[in-house]
Coordinates of C-alpha atoms in Angstrom, one line a residue:
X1 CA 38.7 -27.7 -18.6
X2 CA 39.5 -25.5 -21.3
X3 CA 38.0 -25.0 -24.6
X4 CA 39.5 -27.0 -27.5
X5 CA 40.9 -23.9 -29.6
X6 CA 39.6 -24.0 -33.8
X7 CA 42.1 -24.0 -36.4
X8 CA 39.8 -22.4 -39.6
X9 CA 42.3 -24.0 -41.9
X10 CA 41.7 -27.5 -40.8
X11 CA 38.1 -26.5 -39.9
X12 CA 38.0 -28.0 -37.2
X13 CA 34.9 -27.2 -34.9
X14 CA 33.9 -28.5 -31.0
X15 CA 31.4 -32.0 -31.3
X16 CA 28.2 -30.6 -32.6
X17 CA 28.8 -28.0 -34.8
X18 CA 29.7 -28.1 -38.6
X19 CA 33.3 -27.8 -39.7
X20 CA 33.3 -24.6 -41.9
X21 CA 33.6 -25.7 -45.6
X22 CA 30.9 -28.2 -44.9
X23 CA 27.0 -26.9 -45.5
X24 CA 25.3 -27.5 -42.3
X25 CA 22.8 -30.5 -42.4
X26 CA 19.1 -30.3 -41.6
X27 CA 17.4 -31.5 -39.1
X28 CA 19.9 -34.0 -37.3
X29 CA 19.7 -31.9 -33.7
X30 CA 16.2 -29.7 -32.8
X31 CA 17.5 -26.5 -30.7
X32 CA 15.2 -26.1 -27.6
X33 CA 12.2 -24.6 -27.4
X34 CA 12.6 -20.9 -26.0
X35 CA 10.3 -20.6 -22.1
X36 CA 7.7 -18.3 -21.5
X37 CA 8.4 -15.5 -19.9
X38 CA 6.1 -17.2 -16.9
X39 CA 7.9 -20.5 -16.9
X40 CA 10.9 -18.7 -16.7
X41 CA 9.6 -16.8 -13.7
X42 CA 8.4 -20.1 -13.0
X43 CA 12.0 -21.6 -12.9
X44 CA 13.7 -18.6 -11.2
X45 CA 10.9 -18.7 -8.4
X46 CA 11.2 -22.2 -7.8
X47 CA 15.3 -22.1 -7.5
X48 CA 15.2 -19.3 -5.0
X49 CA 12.9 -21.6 -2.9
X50 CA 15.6 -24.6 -3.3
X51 CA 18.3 -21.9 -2.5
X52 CA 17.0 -21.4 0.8
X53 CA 15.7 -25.2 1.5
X54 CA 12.4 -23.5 2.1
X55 CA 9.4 -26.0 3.2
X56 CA 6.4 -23.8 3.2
X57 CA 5.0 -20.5 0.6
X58 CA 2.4 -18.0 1.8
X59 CA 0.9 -17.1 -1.3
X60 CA -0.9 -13.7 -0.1
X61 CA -3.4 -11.8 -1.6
X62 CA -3.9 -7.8 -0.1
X63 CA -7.5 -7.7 0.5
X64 CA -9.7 -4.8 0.5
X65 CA -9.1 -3.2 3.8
X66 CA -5.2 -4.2 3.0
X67 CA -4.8 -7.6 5.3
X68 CA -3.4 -10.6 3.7
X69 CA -5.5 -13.5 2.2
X70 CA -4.3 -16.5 0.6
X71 CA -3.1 -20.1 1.0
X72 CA -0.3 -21.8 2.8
X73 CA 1.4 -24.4 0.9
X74 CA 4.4 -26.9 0.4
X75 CA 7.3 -25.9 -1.3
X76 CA 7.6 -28.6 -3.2
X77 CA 4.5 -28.2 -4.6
X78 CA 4.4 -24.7 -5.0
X79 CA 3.8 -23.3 -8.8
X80 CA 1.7 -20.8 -11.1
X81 CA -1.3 -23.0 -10.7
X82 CA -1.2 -25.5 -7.6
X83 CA -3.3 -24.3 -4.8
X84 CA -3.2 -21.1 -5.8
X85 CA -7.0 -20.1 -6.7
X86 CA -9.5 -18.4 -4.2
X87 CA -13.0 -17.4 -4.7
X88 CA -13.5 -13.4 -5.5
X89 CA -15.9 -13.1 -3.1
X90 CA -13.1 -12.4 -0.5
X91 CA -13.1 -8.2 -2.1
X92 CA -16.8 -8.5 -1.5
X93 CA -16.3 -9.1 2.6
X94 CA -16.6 -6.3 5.3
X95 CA -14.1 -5.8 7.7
X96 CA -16.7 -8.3 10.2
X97 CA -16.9 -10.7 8.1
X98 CA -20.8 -9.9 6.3
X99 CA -21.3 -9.0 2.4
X100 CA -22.9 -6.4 1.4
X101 CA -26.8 -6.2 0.6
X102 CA -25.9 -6.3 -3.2
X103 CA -22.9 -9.2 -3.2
X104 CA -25.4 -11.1 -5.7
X105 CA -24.8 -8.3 -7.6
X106 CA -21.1 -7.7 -7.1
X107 CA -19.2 -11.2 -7.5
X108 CA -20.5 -13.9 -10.2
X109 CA -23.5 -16.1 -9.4
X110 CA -21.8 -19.2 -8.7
X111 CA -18.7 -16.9 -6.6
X112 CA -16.3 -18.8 -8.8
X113 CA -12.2 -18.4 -8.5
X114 CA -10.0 -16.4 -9.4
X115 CA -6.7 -17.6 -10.9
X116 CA -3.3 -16.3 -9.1
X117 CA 0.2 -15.7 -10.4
X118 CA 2.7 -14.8 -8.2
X119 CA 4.8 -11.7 -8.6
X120 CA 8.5 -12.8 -8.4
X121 CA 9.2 -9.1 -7.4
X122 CA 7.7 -9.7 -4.0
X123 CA 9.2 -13.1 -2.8
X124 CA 11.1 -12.9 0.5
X125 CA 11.5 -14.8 3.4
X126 CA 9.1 -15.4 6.7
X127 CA 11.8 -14.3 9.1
X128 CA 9.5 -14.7 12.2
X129 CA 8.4 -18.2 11.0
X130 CA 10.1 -21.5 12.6
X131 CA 10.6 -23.2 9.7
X132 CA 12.1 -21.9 6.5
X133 CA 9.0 -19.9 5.1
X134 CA 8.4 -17.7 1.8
X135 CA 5.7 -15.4 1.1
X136 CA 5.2 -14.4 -2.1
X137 CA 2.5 -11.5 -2.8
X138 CA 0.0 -12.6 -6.3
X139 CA -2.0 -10.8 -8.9
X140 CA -5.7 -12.0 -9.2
X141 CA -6.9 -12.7 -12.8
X142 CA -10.2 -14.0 -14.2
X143 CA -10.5 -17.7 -15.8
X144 CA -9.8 -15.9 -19.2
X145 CA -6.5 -14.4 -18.2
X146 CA -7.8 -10.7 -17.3
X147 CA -7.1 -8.9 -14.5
X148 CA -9.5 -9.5 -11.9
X149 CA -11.3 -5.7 -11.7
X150 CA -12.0 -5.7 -7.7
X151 CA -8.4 -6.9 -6.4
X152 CA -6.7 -3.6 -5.1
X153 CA -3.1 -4.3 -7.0
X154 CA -4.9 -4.2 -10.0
X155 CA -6.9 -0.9 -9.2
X156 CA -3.1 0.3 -9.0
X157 CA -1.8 -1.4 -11.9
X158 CA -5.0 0.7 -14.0
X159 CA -4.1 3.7 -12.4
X160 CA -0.3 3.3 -13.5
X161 CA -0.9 1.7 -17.1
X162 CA -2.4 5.5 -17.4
X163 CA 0.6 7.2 -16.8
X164 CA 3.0 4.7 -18.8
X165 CA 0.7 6.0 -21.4
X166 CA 2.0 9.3 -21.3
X167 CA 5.7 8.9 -21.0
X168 CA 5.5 9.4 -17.2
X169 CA 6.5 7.5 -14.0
X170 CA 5.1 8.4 -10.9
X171 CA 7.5 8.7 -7.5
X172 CA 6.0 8.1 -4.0
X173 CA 7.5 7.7 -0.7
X174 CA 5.0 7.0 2.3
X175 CA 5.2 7.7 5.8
X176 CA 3.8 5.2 7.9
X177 CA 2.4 6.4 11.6
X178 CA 1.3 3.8 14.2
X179 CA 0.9 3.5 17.9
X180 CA 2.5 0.7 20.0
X181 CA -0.2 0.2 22.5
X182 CA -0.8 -2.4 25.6
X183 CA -2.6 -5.7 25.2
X184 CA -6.0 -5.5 24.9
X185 CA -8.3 -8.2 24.9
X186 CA -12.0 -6.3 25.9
X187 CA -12.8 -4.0 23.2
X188 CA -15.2 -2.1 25.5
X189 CA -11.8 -1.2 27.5
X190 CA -10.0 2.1 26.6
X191 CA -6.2 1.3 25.0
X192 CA -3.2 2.5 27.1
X193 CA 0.1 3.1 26.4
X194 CA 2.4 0.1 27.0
X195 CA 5.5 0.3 29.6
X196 CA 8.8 0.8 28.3
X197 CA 12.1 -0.5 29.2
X198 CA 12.0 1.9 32.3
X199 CA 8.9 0.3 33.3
X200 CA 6.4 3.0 33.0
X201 CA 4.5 4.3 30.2
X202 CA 4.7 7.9 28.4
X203 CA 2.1 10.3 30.1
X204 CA 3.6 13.2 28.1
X205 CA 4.3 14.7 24.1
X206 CA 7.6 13.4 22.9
X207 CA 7.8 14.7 19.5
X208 CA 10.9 13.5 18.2
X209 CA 12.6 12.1 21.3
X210 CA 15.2 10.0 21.5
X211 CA 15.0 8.8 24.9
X212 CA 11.3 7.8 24.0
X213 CA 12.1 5.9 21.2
X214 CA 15.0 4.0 22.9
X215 CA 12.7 2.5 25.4
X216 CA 11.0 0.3 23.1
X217 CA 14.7 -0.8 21.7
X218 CA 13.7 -4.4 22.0
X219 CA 10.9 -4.1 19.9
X220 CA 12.4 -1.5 17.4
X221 CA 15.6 -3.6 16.9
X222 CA 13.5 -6.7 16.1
X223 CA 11.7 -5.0 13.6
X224 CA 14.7 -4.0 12.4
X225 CA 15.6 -7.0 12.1
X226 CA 12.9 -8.5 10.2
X227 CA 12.6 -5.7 7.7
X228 CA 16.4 -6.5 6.9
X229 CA 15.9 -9.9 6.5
X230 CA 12.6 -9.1 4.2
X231 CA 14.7 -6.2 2.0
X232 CA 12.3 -3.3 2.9
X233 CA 13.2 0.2 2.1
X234 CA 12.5 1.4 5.6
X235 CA 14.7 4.5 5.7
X236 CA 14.0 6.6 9.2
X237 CA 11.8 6.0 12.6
X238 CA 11.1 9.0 14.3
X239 CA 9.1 9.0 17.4
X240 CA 5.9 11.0 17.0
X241 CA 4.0 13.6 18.9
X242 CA 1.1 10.6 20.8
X243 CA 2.0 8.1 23.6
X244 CA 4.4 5.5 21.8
X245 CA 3.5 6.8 18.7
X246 CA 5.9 6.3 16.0
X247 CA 6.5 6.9 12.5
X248 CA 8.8 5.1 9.1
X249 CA 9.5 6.4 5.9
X250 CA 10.0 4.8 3.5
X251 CA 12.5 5.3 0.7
X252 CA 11.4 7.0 -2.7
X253 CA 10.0 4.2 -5.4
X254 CA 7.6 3.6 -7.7
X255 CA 4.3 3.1 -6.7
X256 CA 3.5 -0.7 -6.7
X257 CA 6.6 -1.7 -4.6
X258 CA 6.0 1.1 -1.6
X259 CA 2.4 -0.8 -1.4
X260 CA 3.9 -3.7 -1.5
X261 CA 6.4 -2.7 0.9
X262 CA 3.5 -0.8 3.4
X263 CA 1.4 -3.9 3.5
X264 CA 4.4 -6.4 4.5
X265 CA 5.3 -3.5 6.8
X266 CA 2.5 -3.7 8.4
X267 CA 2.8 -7.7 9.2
X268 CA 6.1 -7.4 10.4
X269 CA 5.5 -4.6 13.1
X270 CA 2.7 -6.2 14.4
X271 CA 4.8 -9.7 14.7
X272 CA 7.7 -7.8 16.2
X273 CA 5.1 -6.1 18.9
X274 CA 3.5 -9.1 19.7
X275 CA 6.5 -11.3 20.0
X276 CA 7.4 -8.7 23.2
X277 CA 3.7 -8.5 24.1
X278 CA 2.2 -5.9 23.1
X279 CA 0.0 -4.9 19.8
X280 CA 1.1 -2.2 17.1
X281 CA -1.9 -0.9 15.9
X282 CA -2.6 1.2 12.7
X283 CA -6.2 2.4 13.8
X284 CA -6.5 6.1 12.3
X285 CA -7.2 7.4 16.2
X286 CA -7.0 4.7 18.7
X287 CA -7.2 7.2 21.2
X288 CA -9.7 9.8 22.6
X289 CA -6.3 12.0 24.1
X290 CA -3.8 11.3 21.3
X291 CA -3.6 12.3 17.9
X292 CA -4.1 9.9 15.1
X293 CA -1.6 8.5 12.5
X294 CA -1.1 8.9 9.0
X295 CA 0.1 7.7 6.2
X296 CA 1.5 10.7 3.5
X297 CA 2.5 10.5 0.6
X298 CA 5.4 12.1 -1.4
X299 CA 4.8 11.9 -4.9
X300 CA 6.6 13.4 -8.2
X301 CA 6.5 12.5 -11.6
X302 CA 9.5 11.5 -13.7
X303 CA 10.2 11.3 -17.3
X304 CA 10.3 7.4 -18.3
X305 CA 13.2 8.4 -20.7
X306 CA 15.3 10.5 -19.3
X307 CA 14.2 10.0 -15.9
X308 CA 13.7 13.9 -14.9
X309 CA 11.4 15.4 -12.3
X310 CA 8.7 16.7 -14.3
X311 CA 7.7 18.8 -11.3
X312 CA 10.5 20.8 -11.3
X313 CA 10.7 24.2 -13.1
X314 CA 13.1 26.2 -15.0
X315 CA 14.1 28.2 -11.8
X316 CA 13.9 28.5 -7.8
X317 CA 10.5 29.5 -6.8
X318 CA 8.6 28.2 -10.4
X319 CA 7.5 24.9 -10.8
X320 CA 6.2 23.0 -14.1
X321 CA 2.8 23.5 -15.7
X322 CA 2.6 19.3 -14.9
X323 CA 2.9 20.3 -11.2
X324 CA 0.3 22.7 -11.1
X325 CA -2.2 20.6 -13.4
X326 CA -1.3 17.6 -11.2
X327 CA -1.8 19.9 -7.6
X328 CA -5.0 21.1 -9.0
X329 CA -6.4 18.0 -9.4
X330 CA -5.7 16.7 -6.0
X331 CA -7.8 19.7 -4.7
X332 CA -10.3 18.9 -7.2
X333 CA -10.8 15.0 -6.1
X334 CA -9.3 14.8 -3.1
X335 CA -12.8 15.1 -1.7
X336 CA -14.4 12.7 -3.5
X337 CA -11.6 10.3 -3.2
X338 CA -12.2 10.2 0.6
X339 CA -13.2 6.5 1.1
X340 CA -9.6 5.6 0.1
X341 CA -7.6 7.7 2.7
X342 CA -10.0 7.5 5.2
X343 CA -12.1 4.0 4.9
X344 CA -13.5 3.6 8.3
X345 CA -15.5 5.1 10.3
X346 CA -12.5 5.7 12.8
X347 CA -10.9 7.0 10.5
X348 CA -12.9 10.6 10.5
X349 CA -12.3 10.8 14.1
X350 CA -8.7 11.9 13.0
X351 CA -9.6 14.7 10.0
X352 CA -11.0 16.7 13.1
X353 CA -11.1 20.5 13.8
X354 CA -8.1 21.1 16.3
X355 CA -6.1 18.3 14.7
X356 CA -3.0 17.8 12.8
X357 CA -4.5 15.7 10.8
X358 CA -5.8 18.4 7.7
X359 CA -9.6 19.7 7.2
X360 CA -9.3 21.1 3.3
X361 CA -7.8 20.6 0.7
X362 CA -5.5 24.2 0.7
X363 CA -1.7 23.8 -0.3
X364 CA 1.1 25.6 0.8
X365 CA 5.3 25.9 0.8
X366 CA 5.9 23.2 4.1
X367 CA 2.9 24.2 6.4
X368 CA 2.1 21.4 7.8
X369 CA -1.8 23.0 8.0
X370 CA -2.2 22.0 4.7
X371 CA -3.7 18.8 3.0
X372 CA -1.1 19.6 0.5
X373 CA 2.2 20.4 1.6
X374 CA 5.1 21.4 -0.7
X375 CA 8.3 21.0 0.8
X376 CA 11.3 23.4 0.5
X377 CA 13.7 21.8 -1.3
X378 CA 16.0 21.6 -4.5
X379 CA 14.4 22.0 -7.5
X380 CA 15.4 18.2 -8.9
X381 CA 13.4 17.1 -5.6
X382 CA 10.7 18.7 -5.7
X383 CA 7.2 17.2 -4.5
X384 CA 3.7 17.0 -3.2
X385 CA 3.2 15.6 0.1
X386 CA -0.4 14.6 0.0
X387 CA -1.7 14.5 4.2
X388 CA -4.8 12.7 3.8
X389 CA -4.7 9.3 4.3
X390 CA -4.3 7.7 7.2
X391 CA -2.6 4.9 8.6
X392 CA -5.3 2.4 8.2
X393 CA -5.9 2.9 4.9
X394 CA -4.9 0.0 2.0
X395 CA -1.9 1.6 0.6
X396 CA -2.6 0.4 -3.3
X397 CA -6.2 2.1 -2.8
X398 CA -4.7 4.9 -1.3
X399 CA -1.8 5.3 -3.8
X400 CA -4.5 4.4 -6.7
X401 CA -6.6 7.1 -5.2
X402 CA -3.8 9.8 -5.3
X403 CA -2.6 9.1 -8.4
X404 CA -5.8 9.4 -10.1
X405 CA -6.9 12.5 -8.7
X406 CA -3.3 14.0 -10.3
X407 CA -4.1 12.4 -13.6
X408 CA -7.0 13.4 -13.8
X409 CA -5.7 17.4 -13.2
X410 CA -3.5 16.9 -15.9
X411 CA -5.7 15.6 -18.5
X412 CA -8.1 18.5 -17.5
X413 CA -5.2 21.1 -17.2
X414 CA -6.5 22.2 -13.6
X415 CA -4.8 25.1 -11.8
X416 CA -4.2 24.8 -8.4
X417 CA -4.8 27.8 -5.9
X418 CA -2.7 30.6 -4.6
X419 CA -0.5 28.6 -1.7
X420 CA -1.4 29.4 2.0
X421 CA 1.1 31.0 4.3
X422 CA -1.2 30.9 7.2
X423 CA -3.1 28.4 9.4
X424 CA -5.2 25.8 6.8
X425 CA -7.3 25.3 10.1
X426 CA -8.7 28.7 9.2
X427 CA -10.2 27.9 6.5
X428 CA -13.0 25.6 7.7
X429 CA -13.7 22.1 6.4
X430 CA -13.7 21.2 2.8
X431 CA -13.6 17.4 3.0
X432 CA -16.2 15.1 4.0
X433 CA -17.2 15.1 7.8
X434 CA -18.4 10.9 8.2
X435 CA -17.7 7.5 6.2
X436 CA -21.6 7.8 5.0
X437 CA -20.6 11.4 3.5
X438 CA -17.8 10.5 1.3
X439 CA -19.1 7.4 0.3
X440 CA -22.0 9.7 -1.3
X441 CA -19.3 11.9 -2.9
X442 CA -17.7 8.6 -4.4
X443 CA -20.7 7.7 -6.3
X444 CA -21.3 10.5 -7.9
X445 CA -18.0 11.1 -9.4
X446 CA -17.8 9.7 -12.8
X447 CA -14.6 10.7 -13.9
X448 CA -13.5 8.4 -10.5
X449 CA -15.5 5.9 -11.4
X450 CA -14.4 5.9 -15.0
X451 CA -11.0 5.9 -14.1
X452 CA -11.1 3.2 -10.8
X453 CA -13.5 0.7 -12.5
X454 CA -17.2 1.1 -11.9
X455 CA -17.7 -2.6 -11.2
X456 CA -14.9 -1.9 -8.4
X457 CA -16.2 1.4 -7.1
X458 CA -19.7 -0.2 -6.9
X459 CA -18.3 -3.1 -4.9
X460 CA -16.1 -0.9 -2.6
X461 CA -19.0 1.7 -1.8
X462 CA -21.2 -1.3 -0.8
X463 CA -18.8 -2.9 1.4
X464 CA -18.0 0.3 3.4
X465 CA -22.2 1.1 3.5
X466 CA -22.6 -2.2 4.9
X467 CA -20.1 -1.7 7.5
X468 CA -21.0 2.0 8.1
X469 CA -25.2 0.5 8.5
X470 CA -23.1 -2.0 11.0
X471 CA -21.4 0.6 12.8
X472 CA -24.4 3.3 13.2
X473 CA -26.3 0.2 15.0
X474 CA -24.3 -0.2 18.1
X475 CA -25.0 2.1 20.6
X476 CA -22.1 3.9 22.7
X477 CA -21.1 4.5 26.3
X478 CA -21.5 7.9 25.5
X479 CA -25.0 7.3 24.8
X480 CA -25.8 5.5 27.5
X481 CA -24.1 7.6 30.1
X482 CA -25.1 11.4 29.3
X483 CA -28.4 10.0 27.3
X484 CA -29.8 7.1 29.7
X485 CA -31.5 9.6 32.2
X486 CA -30.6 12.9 30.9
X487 CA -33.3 13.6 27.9

């Protein structure tokens, strides 16, 4: 219906609104109060959910090693507060199950709850679910409205609040390696390669084949699939140089949504893999014969204003004083940083002499040899790749982790090295050789600690001692087999 038009010589006005030569009365209509910024979130989170006649949420919460937590629970009940509380001591659990000698310590006395709020950023459907499902990823906060200290999204909201501080706006872009492996239901039982559409698995290297990649279509094109319907940035898949080993990037972001985007990643390949039968596994080396898998990171640093790479210098071949500050802080940390790229004790099996994976921390124009690779590119592109973590790291830890060991260079104006042309391998080991080491390395880096939160470093070191202690109990095949009669 159209608008009845105003005539400002009769001063006429639409039903509501004082005609112009009269003065406007007081207090005959009350306008409406203006909505939180949460209720509106509130609103807008709860009319995408009618949108899509959804039934069920899955509020998750990324727990330490970077699995999901939370609560499953009707749409029509679903808000900021219903439901959606859990007690902290789920970041003071091992990857078994135990707590750590000092949880009393750790977690409050009476392991009380934490509140959680929902990001609206992160809602998106359950595309493998049967009925219409959403799962929304939360922030932790304490009964008093903090942020809870010991939930991993907040470590990387700490990290990033630092760099907002300064004007700048950190760009990462992960790549995400994992091996597509047979069912296997007896751990003591070696994993194998699954069969491909041809019927028989991979017995040799196919770096970057095609043909290789093509026979796990089915899989690949579900996956597809769901990572569509979920909106992730996956960008490429490459086959990589193991046995149905494969690898996604990721397109370049900020830093909270490529963890986000990693961790529902991770979900979704292993429901794609298991809906055709076999597992997708992100163990750092799941295999005595194959490499391991990774997750680098690209990251760069833009001006929040102008939205520049601060990386980049005046000229080919130069690059900013920010870049070199920030490089030379990643060799400067990197080490003790450690239990974030590789958390497990698996995980040292890949940073191995022989490997791809790297041994120091040297740098260098794209050799691969290097912790620190620099790729040749423009100058509005450039980057660090950082070559440490692997895939079974928690990808807000490990993106925490990085980030800090950059800050951290620039605020102490570090100078990075003279790049390496040659073989890194070379150089001999310069990172810790076992979970126990660089837990030990951790601890005694203040300037981490400061940065991280020492109630959250205190509670991460326990949790991987305790599971480390766990670990160095069982006794091997190895052990048995060249040991049993042999000393």
């Amino acid at each position: 219906m159209a608008k009845k038009k105003i005539d400002p010589k009769k001063g006429e006005s639409r039903k509501g609104e004082p005609k112009k030569d009269e003065p406007k009365k007081i207090g005959l209509k009350k306008s409406a109060p203006k909505k939180s910024e949460a209720q509106q979130q509130e609103s807008s989170l709860k009319r995408w959910l009618k949108e899509r006649r959804i039934t069920e949420v899955e509020c998750l919460v990324p727990d330490i090693t970077g699995n999901a937590r939370g609560k499953i629970i009707p749409a029509a009940k679903f808000s900021h507060d219903y439901g959606t509380r859990l007690p902290e001591g789920i970041f003071a659990t091992t990857v078994t199950g135990d707590y750590p000698d000092e949880y009393d310590d750790l977690v409050s006395p009476s392991d009380s709850d934490m509140y959680l709020r929902p990001d609206p950023d992160t809602v998106r459907m359950v595309p493998w679910a049967s009925d219409p499902t959403a799962q929304i990823i939360h922030d932790c906060f304490t009964r008093d409205g903090r942020p809870h200290d010991l939930a991993p999204r907040n470590v990387l909201r700490r990290v990033l609040a630092l760099y907002t501080a300064m004007g700048l706006e950190p760009v990462v872009a992960p790549e995400l390696e994992f091996f597509l492996v047979q069912k296997n239901t007896d751990p003591d039982f070696p994993l194998q390669p699954p069969a491909g559409r041809s019927g028989r698995p991979e017995t040799a290297r196919q770096s970057y084949s095609i043909d290789a990649v093509n026979e796990f279509d089915p899989i690949l094109d579900l996956m597809y699939d769901y990572a569509e319907a979920m909106e992730l940035d996956v960008d490429t898949l490459i086959h990589e140089s193991g046995a149905a080993q494969l690898e996604v990037n990721f397109e370049h972001a900020d830093a909270m949504s490529r963890a986000d985007q990693v961790f529902l990643f991770k979900r979704t390949m292993r429901e794609a893999a298991l809906r055709h039968g076999i597992y997708a596994t992100f163990l750092a080396k799941p295999m005595e014969n194959e490499p391991g898998s990774s997750m680098h990171i690209h990251q760069s640093m833009i001006d929040a204003k102008s939205g520049k790479n601060l990386f980049a210098g005046s000229k080919e071949g130069q690059h900013s004083a920010l870049f070199n500050h920030y490089l030379g802080g990643l060799q400067k940390y990197v080490p003790m940083a450690m239990p974030f790229f590789a958390p497990n004790v698996n995980s040292y099996r890949r940073l191995a002499l022989g490997e791809v994976a790297p041994i120091n921390v040297q740098w260098g124009y794209d050799n691969r040899t290097c912790g620190l690779r620099v790729p040749m590119d423009s100058l509005e592109n450039t980057r660090v790749e950082s070559r440490f973590a692997g895939s079974d790291a928690n990808p807000y830890l490990a993106m925490a982790a990085t980030l800090a060991c950059g800050y951290l260079g620039i605020k102490e104006k570090l100078m990075p090295t003279e790049p390496l042309t040659g073989s890194a391998q070379s150089k001999g080991f310069g990172l810790p050789r076992s979970l126990e080491e660089s837990l030990i390395a951790l601890r005694g880096s203040k300037a981490l600690r400061d940065l991280l939160g020492d109630r959250f470093v205190n509670c991460y070191t326990a949790i991987k001692n305790k599971e480390y202690q766990t670990y160095f109990r069982v006794i091997s095949s190895w052990e048995r087999e060249f040991l049993l009669l042999n000393v």
